[in-house]
Amino acid sequence: MSQQGYVATPPYSQAQPGMGGYQGGFGSGPTQPLYGHYGGPPQAFTAPPAGMMKSPVSSPVGMPPPQVGGSYNPNVQQNGAHPQRYPAPPAVSAPYGQPPQAPYNSMASPAPPAAQQLTNQMSAMNMGGYAPGPMQSPPPPTGSVAQQPFQGHPPPAMGHPQMLPGPQSLHPSQQMPPQMAPPQSLHPSQQMPPQMAQQQSPQMSMGGMGGPFSGPPPPGPGGFQQPGPGPTGPQGYPQQAGQFGGYMAGPQQGMPGAFPGTQGGLAGPTQKKLDPVVMPSITQIIQEDQANQGGEVFSTSIRGTVPPLVTTDFTAWDQGNASPRFMRCTTYSLPCTADLAKQCHVPLACIIKPFATLQKNEAPLYVVDHGETGPIRCNRCKAYMCPYMKFIDGGRRYQCSFCNCVNEVPAFYFQHLDHNGRRVDFNERPELSLGSYEFTATIDYCKNNKRPNPPAFIFMIDVSYTNVKSGLVKLICAELKTLLEKLPREAGEESSAIKVGFVTYNKVLHFYNVKSALAQPQMMVVSDTAEVFVPLLDGFLVNFQESRAVICNLLDQIPEMFADTNESETVFAPVIQAGVEAFKAAECSGKIFLFHSSMPTAEAPGKLKNRDDKKLVNTEKEKNLFQPQKGVYEQLSKDCVAQGCCVDLFLFPSQYLDLATMGDVPSHTGGSVYKYNNFQVETNGEHFLRDLRKDVQKSIGFDAIMRVRTSTGFRATDFFGAIHMNNTTDVEMAAVDCDKALTVEFKHDDTLSEEAGALLQCAFLYTTISGQRRLRIHNLSLNCSPRLVDLYKGCETDSLINFFAKSAYRAMLNQPLKNVREILVNQTAHMLACYRKNCAEPSTAGQLILPSTMKVFPIYMNSLIKTAPLVSSTELSTDDRAHMRQSVMAMGVEDTQLLLYPRLLPLHNLDVGSDALLASVPCSEESLSDSGMFLLENGHSMFLWLGQAIPPDLIQNIFNLPSLAHLQENMQFSLPELDNPLSKKVRSIIDGLLEKRPNSMKLIIVRQKDKPEVLFRQFLVEDKSLLGGASYHDFLCHVHREIRQLLT
């Protein structure tokens, strides 16, 4: 794709009666709608006369939003002035699906006087009154600026010519220089099916979407209802005052496909299908990027270079900026001013994955040891030595690039400079030439100035009646005997330094002495759960290799000891507290592996009661279902983080257990929650064991503190992740593993320099698995630009959607879900409208123009809005929704990308003789075929879908059965190992995916038209959701109307 904007015109870019998609809330606005910056207080703007470019003006309106909650607010970590990511519900536009009755007006012509008032109101985001006027000046030619490492403009993406932004659909008569010509212009009569071309309306350029439209004309100025023929849509209810200033959209009567709670049926005129070939396609974008950059080396030497997509198989070469596996940004070109940032609405954020797994052909991080002196740092801002520091005065001093302070170079670190002013040992020192590296920390970086002990793992097993009878206890004990042989260890070490301990529990806790000198393990019972303590110090945490015989003896005995138990009540919080006390006594950090099956109802601290009230769904109080219960669990999280105790929770529920509360401690300590509903060893056993093996063996750091430093002009203000914060700058994590990421948002303090760019440094202090204290440093330099076109050109959609997912999932704890969904739609429209207005060539109103870097952003956003946590449906389990919400908060970019757009692989097209990767197809029912076999996976679920007309030889080769009819419903969750090329290839693909993803997935085999197919179809994210939510086509049309509303 060229760097120009993507033009798409849906046939329904005018409102259609009966169009499905979203519940209302887009009614006519109040007399003074307050469009606030996303994450900031509401703003009011005054529009200049139509036809002129407006300079950004901002003036706060009213009081700032109130601080929400107390000092401890789950997943709310702030360093800015605005406690809420979502400050107020959006100002609203025409209801989705309401047919406006207005004469057609081109956006390119000045608005008539009757609409001037609303045009002024809509100009809050500097987007109203779109009219011909001076365009943004184009960026200088790439040849005019010599590109040096860490400075200059980013090069064009590999395989793409560098072009000016603008629409990709131009009238054939418009002339452009050959090097700037768009890929292709769709003339109304070209590149369409014949029946669509002949229906083309002469009044409207169909842009790049190709296709007719029918129904009433588009909305008039401001979206007001004008007298005219045709039915009128349902009116919205009155506006309500919003919680955080501005107005809250009144509920609107819904249209087909709206979210539950709206009066939307399935009636309405039949929708004409858009040709998927002319709609932006994620699978096409992924395949193009793989074709252009797959297998290539991505060098990080040039500042602000946009990396390949997360789905692309590339090799990162660290040449002064951190690999995109460690750090990815929402845009690699920051706006120079805060006004520009507010105008474009693109969030400025970085997703950091400190322990990301590198590919085998990528160099591991170097460890720099400066001895007792410790790492070299700036005296003022405390930034660590990095490639951006400027050495002056013959190498005797250096200027910090973060705060500009001039520091003396220690005598031992002195080195002469070459003729370019660079140290002659530049290439020999990782901290001067690489973006990521580690320092050995001195004793000053250790708690209480004392070297830490190696961390420990404690396995805590719920031995209540349910777990014993299901065979779970026996399964865990059998697996641990082999798994403990594979504890993580430092490279080059023969054995792991990690110590292990064991606890079983129901209403009381049983500790085990497994000291190597004992012939038999000893049990000690703690029944006082109100004041839990560790009854033994010596012999509880031991080295597995030394105590192997005693530990194996214990693991054999545990299932027998509790075989006849009738105890069904359990405790929970005291179990975690016991682990914290054990780590305190041993003066070490570590991880608790907790295997639990039911709600803790026994009389003890942290006792929970059932609060799963389905009546709250789709009401203002629905957010209460996801808020953890405070008190005991809030304090427990703080105690865990203070001791460096991470909690990983394996849950095996058969009914509701308040996961919002039970998962709160893992979600603040860098832990994970794994959930296996209605666990049975036969069907879920292997799924659980794969998760356990991955979890125990993954690379991990303990007792971590992270700080993000920035160069002058901007700062980190907000943090999302499995983290805890006691202040506004230090991010604390009891542990962080290779799959955990946190998202950091930035705000402007001052104007950024286009020449100097913007610098980020993530410093991560942690304890290794061998007990060594280290600092892991990741550095990244970004471009800065006074031109919005550069910001859009540097955007990365996968990172943007990661940020919006975490923002929305945090906001749902404090706002009605309806508001959160509306704000997401509103935000999408604002970002794209700003591009249309400020960066694209003038064009007709009917064209939907998208930045080339964001043309598939609406697909991801629509998919996010349809995820379980944001859908108000009583059919969804509250625990499952809470689980997904907590999981996403700690996800990296690649994980959210896959979750929101699953991979759909047509296995019937496999070439068993080729090693080429099988290309995925669009995630839509239209991709399926009755004779096909498709594999769908999103990192958490995996389905093998079999068409009802699938050839018998395929079934024979995969299942060793004569036909599909012989495959019993829900009979299998794994494929038999057959000795034929197709079976081997399919199993190889599935095993490769299971190995690659952070979580294990249970393979569910689905036959077309069987009951389980309903579950499978929920993952076809381009289609209309069964539980509420628009199809991709309908959402794109709706967003287009919102954009036009903002620009008229």
Coordinates of N, CA and C in Angstrom, one line a residue, residues 334-499:
L334 N 5.8 11.7 17.0 CA 5.0 12.4 18.0 C 4.7 13.8 17.5
P335 N 3.5 14.3 17.7 CA 3.2 15.7 17.4 C 4.1 16.6 18.3
C336 N 4.5 17.7 17.7 CA 5.4 18.6 18.4 C 4.7 19.4 19.6
T337 N 3.4 19.6 19.5 CA 2.7 20.3 20.5 C 1.5 19.6 21.1
A338 N 1.1 20.0 22.3 CA -0.1 19.4 22.9 C -1.3 19.6 22.1
D339 N -1.4 20.8 21.5 CA -2.6 21.2 20.7 C -2.8 20.2 19.5
L340 N -1.7 19.9 18.9 CA -1.7 18.9 17.7 C -2.2 17.5 18.3
A341 N -1.7 17.2 19.4 CA -2.1 15.9 20.0 C -3.6 15.8 20.3
K342 N -4.1 16.9 20.8 CA -5.5 17.0 21.1 C -6.4 17.0 19.8
Q343 N -5.8 17.7 18.8 CA -6.6 17.8 17.6 C -6.7 16.4 16.9
C344 N -5.7 15.6 16.9 CA -5.7 14.3 16.2 C -6.4 13.2 17.0
H345 N -6.3 13.3 18.3 CA -6.9 12.3 19.1 C -6.2 10.9 19.1
V346 N -5.1 10.8 18.5 CA -4.3 9.6 18.5 C -3.6 9.5 19.8
P347 N -3.8 8.5 20.6 CA -3.1 8.4 21.9 C -1.6 8.2 21.7
L348 N -0.8 8.8 22.5 CA 0.6 8.6 22.4 C 1.0 7.6 23.5
A349 N 1.4 6.4 23.2 CA 1.6 5.4 24.1 C 2.7 4.4 23.6
C350 N 3.3 3.7 24.6 CA 4.3 2.7 24.3 C 3.9 1.4 25.0
I351 N 4.0 0.3 24.3 CA 3.7 -1.0 25.0 C 5.1 -1.7 25.2
I352 N 5.4 -1.9 26.5 CA 6.7 -2.4 26.9 C 6.6 -3.8 27.4
K353 N 7.4 -4.7 26.8 CA 7.4 -6.1 27.2 C 8.9 -6.4 27.6
P354 N 9.2 -6.1 28.9 CA 10.6 -6.1 29.3 C 11.3 -7.5 29.1
F355 N 10.6 -8.6 29.2 CA 11.3 -9.9 29.2 C 10.9 -10.6 27.9
A356 N 10.5 -9.9 26.8 CA 10.1 -10.6 25.6 C 11.0 -11.6 25.1
T357 N 10.5 -12.7 24.6 CA 11.3 -13.8 24.1 C 11.9 -13.4 22.7
L358 N 13.2 -13.5 22.6 CA 13.9 -13.2 21.3 C 13.9 -14.5 20.4
Q359 N 14.0 -14.3 19.1 CA 14.2 -15.4 18.2 C 15.6 -16.0 18.4
K360 N 15.7 -17.2 17.9 CA 17.0 -17.9 18.1 C 18.2 -17.2 17.4
N361 N 17.9 -16.5 16.3 CA 18.9 -15.9 15.5 C 19.1 -14.4 16.0
E362 N 18.5 -14.0 17.1 CA 18.7 -12.7 17.6 C 19.6 -12.8 18.9
A363 N 20.5 -11.8 19.0 CA 21.5 -11.9 20.1 C 20.8 -11.6 21.4
P364 N 21.1 -12.4 22.5 CA 20.6 -12.1 23.8 C 21.2 -10.8 24.3
L365 N 20.6 -10.3 25.4 CA 21.1 -9.0 26.0 C 22.5 -9.2 26.6
Y366 N 23.3 -8.3 26.4 CA 24.7 -8.2 27.0 C 24.5 -7.8 28.4
V367 N 25.3 -8.3 29.3 CA 25.3 -7.8 30.7 C 26.6 -7.0 31.0
V368 N 26.5 -5.8 31.4 CA 27.6 -4.9 31.6 C 27.8 -4.8 33.1
D369 N 29.1 -5.0 33.5 CA 29.4 -5.0 34.9 C 30.5 -3.9 35.2
H370 N 30.1 -2.9 35.9 CA 31.1 -1.8 36.2 C 31.6 -2.0 37.6
G371 N 31.4 -3.2 38.2 CA 32.0 -3.5 39.5 C 31.3 -2.7 40.6
E372 N 32.1 -2.3 41.6 CA 31.5 -1.6 42.8 C 31.0 -0.2 42.4
T373 N 31.4 0.4 41.3 CA 31.0 1.7 40.9 C 29.5 1.7 40.5
G374 N 29.1 0.6 39.9 CA 27.7 0.5 39.4 C 27.5 1.2 38.1
P375 N 26.3 1.2 37.6 CA 26.0 1.8 36.3 C 26.2 3.3 36.4
I376 N 26.6 3.9 35.2 CA 26.8 5.3 35.1 C 25.5 6.0 34.8
R377 N 25.2 7.0 35.6 CA 23.9 7.7 35.4 C 24.0 9.2 35.4
C378 N 23.1 9.9 34.8 CA 23.0 11.3 34.9 C 22.8 11.8 36.3
N379 N 23.5 12.8 36.7 CA 23.4 13.3 38.1 C 22.0 13.9 38.4
R380 N 21.4 14.5 37.4 CA 20.2 15.2 37.6 C 19.0 14.3 37.5
C381 N 18.8 13.7 36.3 CA 17.5 13.0 36.0 C 17.7 11.5 36.3
K382 N 18.9 11.0 36.5 CA 19.2 9.6 36.9 C 19.0 8.7 35.7
A383 N 19.0 9.2 34.5 CA 18.9 8.3 33.3 C 20.2 7.5 33.2
Y384 N 20.1 6.3 32.7 CA 21.3 5.5 32.6 C 22.1 5.7 31.3
M385 N 23.4 5.4 31.3 CA 24.2 5.6 30.1 C 23.6 4.8 29.0
C386 N 23.5 5.5 27.8 CA 22.8 4.9 26.6 C 23.4 5.6 25.4
P387 N 23.0 5.1 24.2 CA 23.5 5.6 22.9 C 23.2 7.1 22.7
Y388 N 22.3 7.6 23.4 CA 21.9 9.0 23.1 C 22.7 10.0 23.8
M389 N 23.5 9.6 24.8 CA 24.4 10.6 25.5 C 25.4 11.2 24.6
K390 N 25.7 12.5 24.7 CA 26.7 13.2 23.8 C 27.9 13.5 24.6
F391 N 29.0 12.9 24.2 CA 30.3 13.1 24.8 C 31.0 14.4 24.3
I392 N 31.5 15.2 25.2 CA 32.0 16.5 24.8 C 33.4 16.7 25.6
D393 N 34.0 17.8 25.3 CA 35.3 18.2 26.0 C 36.3 17.1 25.9
G394 N 36.4 16.5 24.7 CA 37.4 15.5 24.4 C 37.1 14.2 25.1
G395 N 35.9 14.0 25.5 CA 35.5 12.7 26.2 C 35.5 12.8 27.7
R396 N 35.8 14.0 28.2 CA 35.9 14.1 29.7 C 34.5 14.3 30.3
R397 N 33.6 14.8 29.5 CA 32.2 15.1 30.1 C 31.2 14.6 29.0
Y398 N 30.0 14.4 29.5 CA 28.9 14.0 28.6 C 27.6 14.8 28.9
Q399 N 26.9 15.1 27.9 CA 25.6 15.8 28.1 C 24.5 14.8 28.0
C400 N 23.6 14.8 29.0 CA 22.5 13.9 29.1 C 21.4 14.4 28.0
S401 N 21.0 13.5 27.2 CA 20.0 13.8 26.2 C 18.6 13.9 26.7
F402 N 18.4 13.4 27.9 CA 17.1 13.4 28.5 C 16.8 14.8 29.2
C403 N 17.8 15.3 29.9 CA 17.6 16.5 30.7 C 18.6 17.6 30.3
N404 N 19.6 17.3 29.4 CA 20.6 18.3 29.0 C 21.6 18.7 30.0
C405 N 21.6 18.0 31.2 CA 22.6 18.2 32.2 C 24.0 17.7 31.7
V406 N 25.0 18.5 32.0 CA 26.4 18.1 31.7 C 27.0 17.4 32.9
N407 N 27.6 16.2 32.7 CA 28.1 15.3 33.8 C 29.6 15.0 33.5
E408 N 30.3 14.8 34.6 CA 31.7 14.4 34.4 C 31.8 12.9 34.1
V409 N 32.7 12.5 33.3 CA 32.9 11.1 33.0 C 33.9 10.5 34.0
P410 N 33.5 9.4 34.7 CA 34.4 8.9 35.7 C 35.7 8.5 35.1
A411 N 36.8 8.5 35.8 CA 38.2 8.3 35.3 C 38.3 6.9 34.6
F412 N 37.7 5.9 35.3 CA 37.8 4.5 34.7 C 37.0 4.4 33.4
Y413 N 36.1 5.3 33.2 CA 35.2 5.2 32.0 C 35.7 6.1 30.8
F414 N 36.7 6.9 31.1 CA 37.2 7.8 30.1 C 37.7 7.1 28.8
Q415 N 37.4 7.7 27.6 CA 37.9 7.2 26.4 C 37.9 8.4 25.4
H416 N 38.9 8.4 24.5 CA 39.0 9.5 23.5 C 37.9 9.4 22.5
L417 N 37.7 10.6 21.9 CA 36.7 10.7 20.8 C 37.4 10.6 19.4
D418 N 36.6 10.1 18.4 CA 37.2 10.1 17.1 C 36.8 11.4 16.4
H419 N 37.1 11.5 15.1 CA 36.9 12.8 14.3 C 35.4 13.1 14.2
N420 N 34.5 12.2 14.5 CA 33.0 12.4 14.5 C 32.5 12.8 15.9
G421 N 33.4 12.9 16.8 CA 32.9 13.2 18.2 C 32.4 12.0 18.9
R422 N 32.7 10.8 18.4 CA 32.2 9.5 19.0 C 33.3 8.8 19.7
R423 N 33.0 8.2 20.8 CA 34.1 7.4 21.5 C 34.6 6.3 20.6
V424 N 35.9 6.1 20.8 CA 36.6 5.1 19.9 C 36.2 3.7 20.3
D425 N 35.7 3.6 21.6 CA 35.2 2.2 22.0 C 33.7 2.1 21.9
F426 N 33.2 2.9 21.0 CA 31.7 2.9 20.8 C 31.1 1.5 20.6
N427 N 31.7 0.7 19.7 CA 31.2 -0.6 19.3 C 31.5 -1.7 20.3
E428 N 32.4 -1.4 21.3 CA 32.8 -2.4 22.3 C 32.0 -2.3 23.5
R429 N 31.2 -1.2 23.6 CA 30.4 -1.1 24.9 C 28.9 -1.2 24.5
P430 N 28.2 -2.2 25.0 CA 26.8 -2.4 24.7 C 25.9 -1.1 25.0
E431 N 26.3 -0.5 26.1 CA 25.4 0.7 26.6 C 25.6 1.9 25.7
L432 N 26.6 1.9 24.8 CA 26.8 3.0 23.9 C 26.3 2.7 22.5
S433 N 26.1 1.4 22.2 CA 25.8 1.1 20.8 C 24.5 0.3 20.6
L434 N 23.9 -0.2 21.7 CA 22.7 -1.0 21.6 C 21.5 -0.3 22.3
G435 N 20.3 -0.7 21.9 CA 19.1 -0.1 22.5 C 18.7 -0.9 23.8
S436 N 19.1 -2.1 23.9 CA 18.7 -2.9 25.1 C 20.0 -3.7 25.6
Y437 N 20.1 -3.7 26.9 CA 21.3 -4.3 27.6 C 21.0 -4.4 29.1
E438 N 21.8 -5.0 29.8 CA 21.6 -5.1 31.3 C 22.9 -4.6 32.0
F439 N 22.7 -4.1 33.2 CA 23.8 -3.7 34.1 C 23.7 -4.7 35.3
T440 N 24.8 -5.1 35.8 CA 24.8 -5.8 37.1 C 24.6 -4.7 38.2
A441 N 23.6 -4.9 39.0 CA 23.3 -3.9 40.1 C 24.2 -4.1 41.3
T442 N 24.6 -2.9 41.9 CA 25.4 -3.0 43.1 C 24.5 -3.2 44.3
I443 N 25.1 -3.3 45.5 CA 24.3 -3.6 46.7 C 23.4 -2.4 47.0
D444 N 23.7 -1.2 46.5 CA 22.8 -0.1 46.7 C 21.4 -0.3 46.1
Y445 N 21.3 -1.2 45.1 CA 20.0 -1.4 44.4 C 19.3 -2.6 45.1
C446 N 19.8 -3.1 46.2 CA 19.1 -4.2 46.9 C 18.4 -3.8 48.1
K447 N 17.3 -4.5 48.4 CA 16.5 -4.1 49.6 C 17.4 -4.2 50.9
N448 N 17.3 -3.2 51.7 CA 18.0 -3.2 53.0 C 19.5 -3.3 52.8
N449 N 20.0 -2.9 51.6 CA 21.4 -3.1 51.2 C 21.9 -4.5 51.5
K450 N 21.1 -5.5 51.1 CA 21.5 -6.9 51.3 C 21.2 -7.7 50.1
R451 N 22.2 -8.5 49.6 CA 22.0 -9.2 48.4 C 20.8 -10.2 48.6
P452 N 20.0 -10.3 47.6 CA 18.8 -11.2 47.7 C 19.2 -12.7 47.6
N453 N 18.4 -13.5 48.2 CA 18.5 -15.0 48.0 C 17.8 -15.4 46.7
P454 N 18.1 -16.5 46.2 CA 17.4 -17.0 45.0 C 15.9 -17.2 45.3
P455 N 15.1 -16.9 44.3 CA 13.6 -17.0 44.6 C 13.2 -18.5 44.8
A456 N 11.9 -18.6 45.2 CA 11.3 -19.9 45.5 C 10.0 -20.1 44.8
F457 N 9.6 -21.3 44.6 CA 8.2 -21.6 44.1 C 7.5 -22.4 45.2
I458 N 6.3 -22.0 45.5 CA 5.5 -22.7 46.4 C 4.2 -23.2 45.7
F459 N 4.0 -24.6 45.8 CA 2.8 -25.2 45.1 C 1.8 -25.4 46.2
M460 N 0.6 -24.8 46.0 CA -0.5 -24.8 47.0 C -1.7 -25.5 46.4
I461 N -2.1 -26.7 46.9 CA -3.1 -27.5 46.2 C -4.3 -27.6 47.1
D462 N -5.5 -27.2 46.5 CA -6.8 -27.4 47.1 C -7.1 -28.9 47.1
V463 N -7.2 -29.4 48.4 CA -7.6 -30.9 48.5 C -9.0 -31.1 49.0
S464 N -9.9 -30.2 48.6 CA -11.3 -30.4 49.0 C -11.9 -31.5 48.2
Y465 N -13.1 -31.9 48.5 CA -13.8 -33.0 47.9 C -13.8 -33.0 46.4
T466 N -14.2 -31.9 45.8 CA -14.3 -31.8 44.4 C -13.0 -32.1 43.7
N467 N -11.9 -31.5 44.1 CA -10.6 -31.7 43.4 C -10.1 -33.1 43.6
V468 N -10.4 -33.8 44.7 CA -9.9 -35.1 44.9 C -10.7 -36.1 44.0
K469 N -12.1 -35.9 44.0 CA -12.9 -36.8 43.3 C -12.7 -36.7 41.7
S470 N -12.4 -35.5 41.3 CA -12.2 -35.3 39.8 C -10.9 -35.9 39.3
G471 N -10.0 -36.2 40.2 CA -8.7 -36.7 39.8 C -7.7 -35.7 39.6
L472 N -8.1 -34.4 39.9 CA -7.2 -33.3 39.7 C -5.9 -33.3 40.6
V473 N -6.2 -33.7 41.9 CA -5.0 -33.7 42.9 C -4.0 -34.7 42.4
K474 N -4.5 -35.9 42.0 CA -3.6 -36.9 41.6 C -2.8 -36.5 40.3
L475 N -3.5 -35.8 39.4 CA -2.9 -35.4 38.2 C -1.8 -34.4 38.5
I476 N -2.1 -33.4 39.4 CA -1.1 -32.4 39.7 C 0.2 -33.0 40.3
C477 N 0.0 -33.9 41.3 CA 1.1 -34.5 42.0 C 2.0 -35.4 41.0
A478 N 1.3 -36.1 40.1 CA 2.0 -36.9 39.1 C 2.9 -36.0 38.2
E479 N 2.3 -34.9 37.8 CA 3.0 -34.0 36.9 C 4.2 -33.3 37.5
L480 N 4.0 -32.9 38.8 CA 5.1 -32.2 39.5 C 6.4 -33.0 39.6
K481 N 6.2 -34.3 39.7 CA 7.4 -35.2 39.9 C 8.4 -35.0 38.7
T482 N 7.8 -34.8 37.5 CA 8.7 -34.7 36.3 C 8.9 -33.2 36.0
L483 N 7.9 -32.3 36.3 CA 8.1 -30.9 36.0 C 9.2 -30.2 36.8
L484 N 9.3 -30.7 38.1 CA 10.3 -30.0 38.9 C 11.8 -30.3 38.4
E485 N 11.9 -31.3 37.6 CA 13.2 -31.5 36.9 C 13.6 -30.4 36.0
K486 N 12.5 -29.6 35.5 CA 12.7 -28.6 34.5 C 12.5 -27.2 35.0
L487 N 12.8 -26.9 36.2 CA 12.7 -25.6 36.8 C 13.7 -24.7 36.0
P488 N 13.3 -23.4 35.8 CA 14.1 -22.5 35.0 C 15.5 -22.3 35.7
R489 N 16.5 -22.2 34.9 CA 17.9 -22.0 35.4 C 18.6 -21.0 34.5
E490 N 19.7 -20.4 35.1 CA 20.5 -19.5 34.4 C 21.2 -20.2 33.3
A491 N 21.5 -19.5 32.1 CA 22.2 -20.1 31.0 C 23.6 -20.6 31.5
G492 N 23.9 -21.8 31.2 CA 25.2 -22.3 31.6 C 25.2 -23.1 32.9
E493 N 24.2 -22.9 33.7 CA 24.1 -23.6 35.0 C 23.5 -25.0 34.8
E494 N 24.0 -25.9 35.6 CA 23.6 -27.3 35.5 C 22.2 -27.5 36.1
S495 N 22.0 -26.9 37.2 CA 20.7 -27.1 37.9 C 20.1 -25.7 38.3
S496 N 18.8 -25.7 38.7 CA 18.1 -24.5 39.0 C 18.4 -24.1 40.5
A497 N 18.6 -22.8 40.7 CA 18.8 -22.3 42.1 C 17.5 -22.1 42.8
I498 N 16.3 -22.3 42.1 CA 15.0 -22.0 42.7 C 14.7 -23.1 43.7
K499 N 14.2 -22.7 44.9 CA 13.8 -23.7 45.9 C 12.3 -23.9 45.8

